[in-house]
Each structure stands twice: as structure tokens, then as C-alpha cells.
mmCIF file of C-alpha atoms in Angstrom:
data_model
loop_
_atom_site.group_PDB
_atom_site.id
_atom_site.type_symbol
_atom_site.label_atom_id
_atom_site.label_comp_id
_atom_site.label_asym_id
_atom_site.label_seq_id
_atom_site.Cartn_x
_atom_site.Cartn_y
_atom_site.Cartn_z
ATOM 1 C CA MET N 196 68.761 78.490 89.229
ATOM 2 C CA GLY N 197 72.554 79.665 89.000
ATOM 3 C CA GLU N 198 75.573 78.966 87.560
ATOM 4 C CA LYS N 199 77.178 76.788 89.953
ATOM 5 C CA ARG N 200 80.711 78.484 90.272
ATOM 6 C CA GLU N 201 84.236 76.310 91.890
ATOM 7 C CA LEU N 202 86.086 78.776 95.251
ATOM 8 C CA ASP N 203 88.848 80.386 94.398
ATOM 9 C CA PRO N 204 91.454 78.702 95.826
ATOM 10 C CA VAL N 205 92.962 81.891 97.011
ATOM 11 C CA ILE N 206 90.414 82.995 98.941
ATOM 12 C CA GLU N 207 89.688 79.575 100.499
ATOM 13 C CA GLY N 208 93.341 80.423 101.804
ATOM 14 C CA GLN N 209 92.487 83.816 102.834
ATOM 15 C CA ARG N 210 89.876 82.087 104.808
ATOM 16 C CA ALA N 211 91.811 79.271 106.576
ATOM 17 C CA LEU N 212 93.497 82.295 108.279
ATOM 18 C CA LEU N 213 90.341 83.189 109.785
ATOM 19 C CA SER N 214 89.434 80.483 112.723
ATOM 20 C CA ASP N 215 86.133 81.097 113.804
ATOM 21 C CA SER N 216 87.312 80.188 116.885
ATOM 22 C CA PRO N 217 89.935 82.734 118.561
ATOM 23 C CA VAL N 218 93.012 81.962 120.493
ATOM 24 C CA GLY N 219 91.987 81.122 123.726
ATOM 25 C CA PRO N 220 93.200 82.083 126.996
ATOM 26 C CA ARG N 221 95.364 79.381 127.386
ATOM 27 C CA ASP N 222 97.856 80.034 124.214
ATOM 28 C CA GLY N 223 96.754 83.865 122.893
ATOM 29 C CA ALA N 224 96.980 85.606 126.139
ATOM 30 C CA ILE N 225 100.562 84.000 126.759
ATOM 31 C CA SER N 226 102.692 83.244 123.053
ATOM 32 C CA PRO N 227 103.376 86.343 120.926
ATOM 33 C CA PRO N 228 101.521 86.574 117.749
ATOM 34 C CA LEU N 229 104.813 86.270 115.839
ATOM 35 C CA THR N 230 108.345 83.976 116.135
ATOM 36 C CA ALA N 231 109.988 83.915 113.127
ATOM 37 C CA ARG N 232 113.538 82.741 112.889
ATOM 38 C CA GLY N 233 115.689 81.778 109.635
ATOM 39 C CA LEU N 234 113.338 81.283 106.823
ATOM 40 C CA THR N 235 114.978 80.897 103.946
ATOM 41 C CA LEU N 236 113.534 80.340 99.923
ATOM 42 C CA ARG N 237 115.406 78.590 97.431
ATOM 43 C CA VAL N 238 113.519 78.675 94.310
ATOM 44 C CA GLY N 239 116.145 77.723 91.430
ATOM 45 C CA LYS N 240 119.583 80.027 91.695
ATOM 46 C CA ARG N 241 117.207 82.464 93.706
ATOM 47 C CA HIS N 242 118.112 82.955 97.427
ATOM 48 C CA LEU N 243 116.079 85.259 99.903
ATOM 49 C CA GLY N 244 116.473 85.123 103.682
ATOM 50 C CA PRO N 245 117.486 84.875 106.312
ATOM 51 C CA PHE N 246 114.164 86.539 107.884
ATOM 52 C CA ASP N 247 114.088 86.954 111.535
ATOM 53 C CA ILE N 248 111.139 88.634 113.277
ATOM 54 C CA ASP N 249 109.146 88.643 116.676
ATOM 55 C CA VAL N 250 105.447 90.454 116.771
ATOM 56 C CA SER N 251 104.943 90.603 120.684
ATOM 57 C CA ASN N 252 101.184 91.103 121.763
ATOM 58 C CA GLY N 253 99.341 94.231 120.365
ATOM 59 C CA GLU N 254 102.301 95.486 119.100
ATOM 60 C CA SER N 255 102.771 97.681 115.315
ATOM 61 C CA VAL N 256 105.877 96.584 113.226
ATOM 62 C CA ALA N 257 106.086 97.846 109.730
ATOM 63 C CA LEU N 258 108.328 96.409 106.915
ATOM 64 C CA LEU N 259 109.913 98.690 104.893
ATOM 65 C CA GLY N 260 111.689 98.145 101.069
ATOM 66 C CA SER N 261 112.241 99.080 98.102
ATOM 67 C CA ASN N 262 109.640 96.518 95.439
ATOM 68 C CA GLY N 263 111.329 93.782 94.924
ATOM 69 C CA SER N 264 112.957 93.791 98.239
ATOM 70 C CA GLY N 265 111.497 90.487 99.418
ATOM 71 C CA LYS N 266 108.630 92.009 101.492
ATOM 72 C CA THR N 267 105.792 90.107 100.423
ATOM 73 C CA THR N 268 107.216 86.902 100.282
ATOM 74 C CA ALA N 269 108.672 87.089 104.027
ATOM 75 C CA ILE N 270 105.082 87.364 104.612
ATOM 76 C CA ARG N 271 103.717 84.820 102.846
ATOM 77 C CA LEU N 272 106.705 83.029 104.538
ATOM 78 C CA VAL N 273 105.878 84.212 107.778
ATOM 79 C CA LEU N 274 102.151 82.742 107.192
ATOM 80 C CA GLY N 275 102.980 79.994 106.211
ATOM 81 C CA LEU N 276 101.479 80.058 102.516
ATOM 82 C CA VAL N 277 104.057 79.006 101.008
ATOM 83 C CA ARG N 278 107.092 76.390 102.578
ATOM 84 C CA ALA N 279 109.879 78.146 103.988
ATOM 85 C CA SER N 280 113.479 75.715 102.616
ATOM 86 C CA THR N 281 114.809 76.267 106.044
ATOM 87 C CA GLY N 282 113.666 77.549 109.328
ATOM 88 C CA ARG N 283 110.260 77.959 111.338
ATOM 89 C CA SER N 284 107.347 80.416 112.018
ATOM 90 C CA ILE N 285 105.541 80.578 114.887
ATOM 91 C CA VAL N 286 102.047 82.127 115.133
ATOM 92 C CA PHE N 287 100.317 81.945 119.127
ATOM 93 C CA GLY N 288 102.507 79.273 119.721
ATOM 94 C CA ARG N 289 101.734 76.877 117.069
ATOM 95 C CA GLU N 290 104.399 76.551 114.338
ATOM 96 C CA VAL N 291 102.504 77.386 110.997
ATOM 97 C CA SER N 292 102.903 75.531 107.667
ATOM 98 C CA PRO N 293 100.550 75.931 103.934
ATOM 99 C CA LEU N 294 99.620 72.126 105.978
ATOM 100 C CA SER N 295 99.117 74.036 109.487
ATOM 101 C CA PRO N 296 98.153 77.785 108.926
ATOM 102 C CA PRO N 297 97.175 80.024 111.593
ATOM 103 C CA THR N 298 93.952 80.776 113.672
ATOM 104 C CA SER N 299 92.785 84.227 115.107
ATOM 105 C CA VAL N 300 94.794 86.167 112.331
ATOM 106 C CA GLY N 301 94.112 88.839 109.310
ATOM 107 C CA TYR N 302 95.462 88.666 106.182
ATOM 108 C CA VAL N 303 95.455 91.231 103.889
ATOM 109 C CA PRO N 304 96.937 90.340 100.388
ATOM 110 C CA ASP N 305 98.973 92.586 97.721
ATOM 111 C CA LYS N 306 96.726 91.788 95.333
ATOM 112 C CA ALA N 307 92.969 90.302 96.810
ATOM 113 C CA GLU N 308 91.009 88.069 95.149
ATOM 114 C CA PHE N 309 87.409 87.849 95.584
ATOM 115 C CA PHE N 310 83.957 85.930 94.375
ATOM 116 C CA ASP N 311 83.738 88.827 91.532
ATOM 117 C CA TRP N 312 79.870 88.073 90.753
ATOM 118 C CA LEU N 313 79.220 88.745 94.398
ATOM 119 C CA ASP N 314 78.566 92.288 95.528
ATOM 120 C CA ALA N 315 80.635 93.309 98.827
ATOM 121 C CA ALA N 316 78.498 92.070 101.676
ATOM 122 C CA GLY N 317 78.115 88.769 99.762
ATOM 123 C CA ASN N 318 82.075 88.634 99.901
ATOM 124 C CA LEU N 319 81.974 89.283 103.709
ATOM 125 C CA ARG N 320 79.726 87.168 104.867
ATOM 126 C CA PRO N 321 81.518 83.545 105.047
ATOM 127 C CA PHE N 322 84.234 85.631 107.036
ATOM 128 C CA ALA N 323 81.701 87.639 109.753
ATOM 129 C CA PRO N 324 79.618 86.562 112.855
ATOM 130 C CA ASN N 325 76.403 88.312 111.560
ATOM 131 C CA ARG N 326 74.962 90.934 109.228
ATOM 132 C CA GLU N 327 75.455 93.192 111.747
ATOM 133 C CA THR N 328 79.311 93.107 111.589
ATOM 134 C CA VAL N 329 79.106 92.896 107.906
ATOM 135 C CA SER N 330 77.394 96.505 107.121
ATOM 136 C CA ALA N 331 79.434 98.258 110.244
ATOM 137 C CA LEU N 332 82.400 96.988 108.347
ATOM 138 C CA LEU N 333 80.977 97.926 105.059
ATOM 139 C CA GLU N 334 80.576 101.526 106.520
ATOM 140 C CA ARG N 335 83.698 102.126 108.524
ATOM 141 C CA VAL N 336 86.190 101.108 105.228
ATOM 142 C CA GLY N 337 83.467 103.359 103.060
ATOM 143 C CA LEU N 338 81.685 101.037 101.284
ATOM 144 C CA SER N 339 78.104 101.029 102.726
ATOM 145 C CA ASP N 340 76.312 102.299 99.601
ATOM 146 C CA ALA N 341 78.228 99.790 97.477
ATOM 147 C CA GLY N 342 77.429 97.177 99.311
ATOM 148 C CA SER N 343 74.836 95.626 96.718
ATOM 149 C CA ARG N 344 77.222 96.331 93.950
ATOM 150 C CA ALA N 345 78.455 93.204 92.242
ATOM 151 C CA VAL N 346 82.176 93.282 93.202
ATOM 152 C CA ARG N 347 83.564 93.069 89.397
ATOM 153 C CA LYS N 348 82.909 96.722 89.031
ATOM 154 C CA PHE N 349 84.843 98.276 91.851
ATOM 155 C CA SER N 350 87.821 99.631 91.293
ATOM 156 C CA ARG N 351 90.776 98.501 92.508
ATOM 157 C CA GLY N 352 90.577 101.234 95.563
ATOM 158 C CA MET N 353 87.338 100.078 96.056
ATOM 159 C CA ARG N 354 88.584 96.565 96.372
ATOM 160 C CA GLN N 355 91.354 97.111 98.797
ATOM 161 C CA ARG N 356 88.991 99.298 101.112
ATOM 162 C CA LEU N 357 87.212 95.298 100.727
ATOM 163 C CA ALA N 358 90.524 93.839 101.645
ATOM 164 C CA LEU N 359 90.791 95.656 104.442
ATOM 165 C CA ALA N 360 87.001 95.162 105.522
ATOM 166 C CA ARG N 361 87.305 91.110 105.442
ATOM 167 C CA ALA N 362 90.693 90.510 106.873
ATOM 168 C CA LEU N 363 88.555 92.274 109.684
ATOM 169 C CA ALA N 364 85.174 90.399 109.618
ATOM 170 C CA GLY N 365 86.440 87.647 111.973
ATOM 171 C CA GLU N 366 87.980 89.593 114.814
ATOM 172 C CA PRO N 367 91.530 88.475 114.002
ATOM 173 C CA ARG N 368 94.020 89.563 117.255
ATOM 174 C CA PHE N 369 97.124 89.683 114.762
ATOM 175 C CA LEU N 370 96.291 91.881 111.271
ATOM 176 C CA VAL N 371 98.808 91.423 108.689
ATOM 177 C CA LEU N 372 98.858 93.737 105.215
ATOM 178 C CA ASP N 373 100.853 93.566 102.553
ATOM 179 C CA GLU N 374 101.221 97.445 100.698
ATOM 180 C CA PRO N 375 97.712 98.221 101.939
ATOM 181 C CA THR N 376 98.168 101.584 100.398
ATOM 182 C CA ILE N 377 98.585 100.332 96.322
ATOM 183 C CA ALA N 378 95.628 101.717 94.596
ATOM 184 C CA LEU N 379 94.522 103.699 97.112
ATOM 185 C CA ASP N 380 94.025 107.535 97.584
ATOM 186 C CA GLN N 381 94.475 110.067 99.815
ATOM 187 C CA ASP N 382 91.383 109.706 101.849
ATOM 188 C CA GLY N 383 91.522 106.271 101.596
ATOM 189 C CA VAL N 384 95.191 106.186 102.974
ATOM 190 C CA SER N 385 94.065 108.420 105.638
ATOM 191 C CA LEU N 386 91.009 105.846 106.254
ATOM 192 C CA LEU N 387 93.529 103.183 106.740
ATOM 193 C CA VAL N 388 95.510 105.177 109.124
ATOM 194 C CA ALA N 389 92.365 105.810 111.556
ATOM 195 C CA ILE N 390 91.656 102.356 111.437
ATOM 196 C CA LEU N 391 94.517 100.948 112.059
ATOM 197 C CA SER N 392 94.868 103.332 115.174
ATOM 198 C CA GLU N 393 91.936 102.278 116.493
ATOM 199 C CA ARG N 394 92.512 98.447 116.332
ATOM 200 C CA HIS N 395 96.259 99.260 117.596
ATOM 201 C CA ALA N 396 94.952 101.393 120.498
ATOM 202 C CA GLY N 397 92.204 98.284 121.282
ATOM 203 C CA GLY N 398 95.427 96.141 121.380
ATOM 204 C CA LEU N 399 95.122 94.473 118.048
ATOM 205 C CA ALA N 400 99.227 92.998 116.678
ATOM 206 C CA THR N 401 100.176 94.186 113.207
ATOM 207 C CA LEU N 402 102.382 93.646 110.684
ATOM 208 C CA THR N 403 102.326 95.631 107.948
ATOM 209 C CA ALA N 404 104.889 95.216 104.967
ATOM 210 C CA THR N 405 105.533 98.973 102.351
ATOM 211 C CA HIS N 406 107.785 100.637 100.799
ATOM 212 C CA ASP N 407 105.493 104.160 101.513
ATOM 213 C CA ARG N 408 107.735 106.331 104.389
ATOM 214 C CA GLU N 409 105.076 108.668 104.302
ATOM 215 C CA PHE N 410 102.291 106.434 105.085
ATOM 216 C CA LEU N 411 104.977 104.844 107.914
ATOM 217 C CA ALA N 412 105.282 107.877 109.174
ATOM 218 C CA ARG N 413 101.805 108.107 109.902
ATOM 219 C CA LEU N 414 101.571 104.461 112.235
ATOM 220 C CA PRO N 415 103.150 104.086 115.694
ATOM 221 C CA ALA N 416 105.281 101.779 114.415
ATOM 222 C CA ARG N 417 108.479 99.636 114.637
ATOM 223 C CA VAL N 418 109.882 99.420 111.399
ATOM 224 C CA ILE N 419 112.185 97.282 110.479
ATOM 225 C CA GLN N 420 114.481 97.508 106.720
ATOM 226 C CA VAL N 421 113.971 94.154 104.699
ATOM 227 C CA GLN N 422 116.444 93.791 101.129
ATOM 228 C CA SER N 423 116.554 90.373 99.486
ATOM 229 C CA GLY N 424 114.455 88.931 102.233
ATOM 230 C CA ARG N 425 116.875 89.318 105.238
ATOM 231 C CA THR N 426 115.931 92.285 108.340
ATOM 232 C CA LEU N 427 118.248 94.220 108.049
ATOM 233 C CA SER N 428 117.870 96.831 110.577
ATOM 234 C CA ALA N 429 115.106 98.755 113.097
ATOM 235 C CA GLU N 430 113.630 102.700 112.855
ATOM 236 C CA THR N 431 111.844 104.896 113.473
ATOM 237 C CA PRO N 432 109.290 106.063 110.505
ATOM 238 C CA ASP N 433 112.052 109.255 111.061
ATOM 239 C CA GLY N 434 114.893 107.852 110.622
ATOM 240 C CA PRO N 435 117.070 105.141 112.423
ATOM 241 C CA GLY N 436 117.687 104.434 115.918
ATOM 242 C CA ILE N 437 114.682 102.104 117.474
#
């Protein structure tokens, strides 16, 4: 028998974001993916926020800011992964918190964790409805040839592709990505843009946090600047003015 391993709490937290039962027409068809108001976080003397944001059904929204601007914290606040000091985050009509995570949400964190002793397919199976979905996702993200290789042998770019596949495995209606271009080469970024464009055309709502303006210029996104965890202004990828 193989060595018994405990499940990684970070992975389990990400799994909780993907419900086996997607949001139904009673609320999901009416309620927007995200409405956040007055979110703040106080840790010692550091104070981030207030943070306000709306994402409509089928809309693509991006948070643009430099490293350390509070984008990752803002993402974790709106998903309920950390408890806000003040404010509320409503996802598909339900207030979220660490004890009440959202459903029908796919999440690509800035530092994805995996079951490193498993292969790529083994990491996707707990999230996907069937093996066919697993195979199709691995092929779409360019990992079909590495599907049987242990993830501990993956480069960081390959892990980033796998994180995207995992986030899409449950067919979410809202996809949240935190610095998704990190460690991706140009081919990887082009693939990411193509996949996001496909999913957006199919009605998927997205929220992407990034510092990469060149990447944003290739996305049909409403861009919001973030500084110290505060939303400052909206702009197009080419400049101010939405």
C-alpha cells in the first residue's frame, strides 16, 4: 500500500469554490457574479481598502496594479478566502466568507498548490465530471503529453497551465484569475488569451488581477486600477476612459 497523505488545506479551499451543483436559474440567472462594497482588511498597522467592485453576468473585468498594490488581497477578500474587517462580498446573490465560500466559481491563485505526487490527470479528476473532460482540458492547455507525469516534475509554467485547467474543470460560471501570466512564455500567454476569449464569448464572467498591460491589451476587459487595495478608476487597456 502507498503512503497515506493528508489533503492540502489550500487545495481543499480551492475545491470548495467549485460546487458540484452549479448555480441554478432561480438565482444565477438574475444575480450577478460579484457585488462587493466597502471591503477592508486591517492587519496590525496596515490597512487595505475600501474596495468596491461589480462584475455582471458574462462580463470581463480586470484589476490593474503594480506588485504590492493589494490586488491579491482584494481577490481573496471578494472570494471570502480571508475575512474582511468591514464590508460585504456577494457572489451570485450569496454573501461569502471563509466559512461560506462561493459556488460555481473557478479560481487560479497567484501560487497554485497541487497534489505533487499525482500526475496532471489525477489533479484534475476531483474537480471534473468525467475522464473525457480531464483529457479535453489537458489537451486545451497544452499538457496532453504530460498528463501522466508527476506534477512535482512540472516547470512553473506547466503548473500555471494546470491551474487554469483545474479552474475550468467544474464548468464555472465565474472565473477569477490572480496574475495568470506569471511564468508563462509568449506561447503560454497567447494560449491563455485564446482560452479566455473563447470562454468570454460563451458567456463566462471573469475577474483577472494583473500588472501586465500588454496582456490586458489583448483582452476585451473593463479595467479597474487598484492601489493600496482601493479601486481608483476605470480605463480601457489602451488608456483612461470607460
